Amino acid sequence: MTARIGVVTFPGSLDDRDAARAVRLAGAEPVRLWHADDDLAGVDAVVLPGGFSYGDYLRAGAISRFAPVMGAVVDAANGGMPVLGICNGFQILCESHLLAGAMVKNDHLHFVCRDQTLRVENASTAWTNAFEAGEEIVIPLKNQDGQFIADERTLDELEGEGRVVFRYTGVNPNGSRRDIAGITNARGNVVGLMPHPEHATEPGFGPGTDGLRFFTSAITAALATA
Amino acid sequence: MATVIVEVMPKPEILDPQGKAVAGALPRLGFTGFASVRQGKRFELEVEGEVTEEVLEQARRAAAEVLSNPVIEDVVSVHVLGEQA
């Protein structure tokens, strides 16, 4: 059975095509979903891609949170479906309260674009089960509002429960608290991160193919629950 | 036509990079009297007719649920334009 992984396109999404391509390269069938849809077409997992949905108006991800499709995404996430938010998708998941914390402007005020090394802190989520805990990977990072913040109590909770999934190593590119690059929910099915795994899925394009394993992880997770 | 004003500011403990950039630009233009700057948002919600308590309550809820993100921002004022904040 081939897993079907949905990729949502919002007005202003940029990386939806790359995300769909990554899904295909990983061996799943990409299913294009539209922000105005109110169902998920029976997919096994969902990716909220990067970009600048609604021009980042109000706050990054704040308007997209109210898109019709997000009602179905929130329900599916609460039911255990693997959901990945990349960059703007991570911001949308935070605004939807599926993930803790929020993103604000990079501490240095500049847009940042670089190949970023990350340490995989939690290799048991639906999107990281193909990694080893402690493994270092390199995938592209590109953002303006990428500084992850939360209050100390929330940060302690995330650390204590193993919900920090990725940490920046070498350089903290945006001032994120405790070098946090990505987090998960309590159940481990919803993951959000600022860097872009979908841009590191094919030899010769980007820094390598570490990004591919996000999607093979989701296939494993989706088929295990199917 | 009346207007409800909602004002949102970044939480005091959160670094406000935009305010910091503005604060850096002011002295370069000769405005040397300000120690720091914080930048927030002001929303103007227009109301057909008068602002009832129900409308004001809606504005408060919109301010808390949509216009601000409580992780990073505080709603500092919800008031009718022309009335005391």
Coordinates of C-alpha atoms in Angstrom, one line a residue, chain A:
Chain A
M1 CA 0.0 0.0 0.0
T2 CA 1.3 3.5 -0.9
A3 CA 0.9 6.1 1.7
R4 CA -0.9 9.3 0.6
I5 CA 0.5 12.5 2.0
G6 CA -1.4 15.7 1.6
V7 CA 0.4 19.1 1.0
V8 CA -1.8 22.1 1.7
T9 CA -1.5 25.2 -0.6
F10 CA -2.4 28.5 1.1
P11 CA -2.5 31.9 -0.7
G12 CA 1.2 32.8 -0.5
S13 CA 2.6 29.2 0.0
L14 CA 6.0 28.9 -1.8
D15 CA 7.3 25.5 -1.1
D16 CA 4.2 23.4 -1.7
R17 CA 5.5 22.0 -5.0
D18 CA 8.9 21.1 -3.4
A19 CA 7.1 19.4 -0.5
A20 CA 4.9 17.4 -2.9
R21 CA 8.1 16.4 -4.9
A22 CA 9.8 15.4 -1.6
V23 CA 6.8 13.2 -0.8
R24 CA 7.0 11.5 -4.2
L25 CA 10.8 11.0 -3.9
A26 CA 10.3 9.4 -0.5
G27 CA 7.9 6.9 -2.1
A28 CA 4.5 8.2 -1.1
E29 CA 1.7 9.6 -3.3
P30 CA 1.5 13.4 -2.9
V31 CA -2.1 14.8 -2.7
R32 CA -2.5 18.5 -3.3
L33 CA -4.9 20.1 -0.8
W34 CA -6.3 23.6 -1.0
H35 CA -6.8 26.0 1.9
A36 CA -10.5 26.4 1.1
D37 CA -11.2 22.7 1.2
D38 CA -12.9 21.5 4.3
D39 CA -11.7 17.9 4.2
L40 CA -8.4 16.2 3.7
A41 CA -9.3 13.8 0.8
G42 CA -8.6 10.8 3.0
V43 CA -4.8 11.3 3.2
D44 CA -2.6 9.5 5.7
A45 CA -0.5 12.5 6.7
V46 CA -0.4 16.2 6.0
V47 CA 2.4 18.7 5.3
L48 CA 1.9 22.5 5.8
P49 CA 4.6 23.9 3.6
G50 CA 6.7 27.0 3.8
G51 CA 6.1 30.4 2.3
F52 CA 4.4 33.7 3.3
S53 CA 0.7 32.8 3.5
Y54 CA -1.4 35.9 3.5
G55 CA 1.8 37.9 3.3
D56 CA 2.5 37.2 7.0
Y57 CA -0.3 39.9 7.6
L58 CA -1.2 40.3 11.3
R59 CA 1.4 37.7 12.4
A60 CA 3.0 34.9 10.4
G61 CA 0.5 32.1 10.2
A62 CA -2.3 34.0 12.0
I63 CA -4.7 34.3 9.1
S64 CA -4.0 30.8 7.7
R65 CA -5.0 29.3 11.0
F66 CA -8.6 30.2 10.2
A67 CA -8.6 28.7 6.7
P68 CA -11.3 26.1 6.2
V69 CA -8.8 23.2 5.7
M70 CA -7.3 23.9 9.1
G71 CA -10.4 22.7 10.9
A72 CA -9.9 19.3 9.3
V73 CA -6.1 19.4 10.0
V74 CA -6.6 20.2 13.7
D75 CA -9.2 17.4 14.0
A76 CA -6.9 14.9 12.2
A77 CA -3.9 16.0 14.3
N78 CA -5.9 15.5 17.5
G79 CA -6.8 12.0 16.1
G80 CA -3.1 11.1 15.7
M81 CA -2.5 11.7 12.0
P82 CA 1.1 12.8 11.3
V83 CA 1.2 16.5 10.6
L84 CA 4.4 18.4 9.6
G85 CA 4.7 22.2 9.6
I86 CA 7.7 23.6 7.8
C87 CA 8.7 27.2 8.4
N88 CA 5.4 29.1 7.7
G89 CA 3.7 25.7 8.3
F90 CA 5.4 25.6 11.8
Q91 CA 4.1 29.2 12.4
I92 CA 0.6 28.1 11.4
L93 CA 0.7 25.1 13.8
C94 CA 1.8 27.4 16.6
E95 CA -1.0 29.8 15.9
S96 CA -3.4 26.9 15.8
H97 CA -2.3 25.9 19.3
L98 CA -1.3 22.4 18.0
L99 CA 2.3 23.3 19.0
A100 CA 3.6 25.4 21.8
G101 CA 5.3 28.8 21.6
A102 CA 5.5 31.3 18.8
M103 CA 7.9 32.7 16.2
V104 CA 9.0 36.4 16.1
K105 CA 11.4 38.3 13.9
N106 CA 15.0 37.0 13.8
D107 CA 17.0 38.7 16.5
H108 CA 19.4 40.2 14.0
L109 CA 16.4 41.6 11.9
H110 CA 17.7 40.1 8.6
F111 CA 16.4 37.4 6.4
V112 CA 18.6 34.4 6.8
C113 CA 19.3 31.7 4.1
R114 CA 21.9 29.0 4.8
D115 CA 22.6 25.3 5.0
Q116 CA 21.9 24.6 8.6
T117 CA 23.2 21.8 10.9
L118 CA 20.6 20.4 13.3
R119 CA 20.9 17.8 16.0
V120 CA 18.0 15.3 16.1
E121 CA 17.0 15.3 19.7
N122 CA 13.9 13.1 19.4
A123 CA 14.0 10.3 16.9
S124 CA 10.6 8.7 17.9
T125 CA 8.2 11.2 16.4
A126 CA 6.1 10.4 13.3
W127 CA 8.4 12.6 11.2
T128 CA 11.8 11.5 12.7
N129 CA 11.6 7.8 13.3
A130 CA 14.1 7.2 10.4
F131 CA 16.8 9.2 12.3
E132 CA 19.0 8.3 15.2
A133 CA 18.8 10.4 18.4
G134 CA 21.8 12.7 18.6
E135 CA 22.4 12.5 14.8
E136 CA 23.5 15.7 13.0
I137 CA 21.8 16.5 9.8
V138 CA 22.1 19.5 7.3
I139 CA 19.1 21.0 5.6
P140 CA 18.4 24.5 4.3
L141 CA 17.1 27.3 6.5
K142 CA 15.5 30.5 5.2
N143 CA 13.3 32.7 7.2
Q144 CA 12.5 36.2 8.5
D145 CA 10.4 35.4 11.5
G146 CA 12.2 32.3 12.7
Q147 CA 13.0 33.2 16.3
F148 CA 11.2 30.5 18.4
I149 CA 10.1 31.8 21.7
A150 CA 8.0 30.6 24.7
D151 CA 8.0 31.3 28.4
E152 CA 10.4 29.5 30.6
R153 CA 7.8 27.2 32.0
T154 CA 6.8 26.1 28.5
L155 CA 10.5 25.7 27.5
D156 CA 11.1 23.5 30.6
E157 CA 8.1 21.4 29.8
L158 CA 9.2 20.9 26.2
E159 CA 12.7 19.9 27.3
G160 CA 11.4 17.7 30.2
E161 CA 9.0 15.8 28.0
G162 CA 11.5 15.3 25.1
R163 CA 9.4 17.5 22.8
V164 CA 12.4 19.4 21.5
V165 CA 12.9 17.5 18.2
F166 CA 15.6 19.5 16.6
R167 CA 18.3 21.9 17.9
Y168 CA 20.5 24.3 15.9
T169 CA 24.2 23.3 16.3
G170 CA 27.2 25.5 15.4
V171 CA 25.2 28.6 14.8
N172 CA 21.9 29.8 16.2
P173 CA 20.7 31.5 13.1
N174 CA 17.7 33.5 14.5
G175 CA 18.0 33.8 18.2
S176 CA 15.6 30.9 19.0
R177 CA 15.3 30.1 22.7
R178 CA 17.6 27.3 23.8
D179 CA 18.6 26.8 20.1
I180 CA 15.3 25.1 19.4
A181 CA 14.7 24.5 15.7
G182 CA 11.7 22.2 15.9
I183 CA 9.3 20.7 18.4
T184 CA 6.5 18.2 18.7
N185 CA 3.2 17.8 20.5
A186 CA 2.8 15.4 23.5
R187 CA 1.7 12.5 21.2
G188 CA 4.6 12.9 18.8
N189 CA 2.5 13.0 15.6
V190 CA 2.6 16.8 15.1
V191 CA 6.1 18.2 14.3
G192 CA 7.0 21.8 13.3
L193 CA 10.4 23.2 12.4
M194 CA 11.8 26.3 10.8
P195 CA 14.4 24.7 8.4
H196 CA 13.3 23.0 5.2
P197 CA 13.7 19.2 4.8
E198 CA 11.8 19.3 1.4
H199 CA 14.8 21.2 -0.1
A200 CA 17.3 18.4 0.8
T201 CA 15.8 15.3 -0.8
E202 CA 17.7 14.8 -4.1
P203 CA 21.4 14.4 -4.8
G204 CA 22.8 17.5 -6.5
F205 CA 20.1 19.8 -5.3
G206 CA 20.7 21.3 -1.9
P207 CA 23.1 20.2 0.9
G208 CA 22.2 16.5 0.7
T209 CA 19.3 14.1 1.2
D210 CA 18.8 14.3 4.9
G211 CA 15.4 15.8 4.4
L212 CA 14.1 12.7 2.7
R213 CA 13.9 10.8 6.0
F214 CA 11.3 13.2 7.3
F215 CA 9.0 11.8 4.7
T216 CA 10.0 8.2 4.9
S217 CA 9.4 8.5 8.7
A218 CA 5.9 9.7 8.0
I219 CA 5.3 6.8 5.6
T220 CA 6.4 4.3 8.3
A221 CA 4.2 6.1 10.9
A222 CA 1.2 6.3 8.6
L223 CA 1.4 2.7 7.5
A224 CA 1.8 1.5 11.1
T225 CA -1.5 3.1 12.1
A226 CA -3.3 2.2 8.9

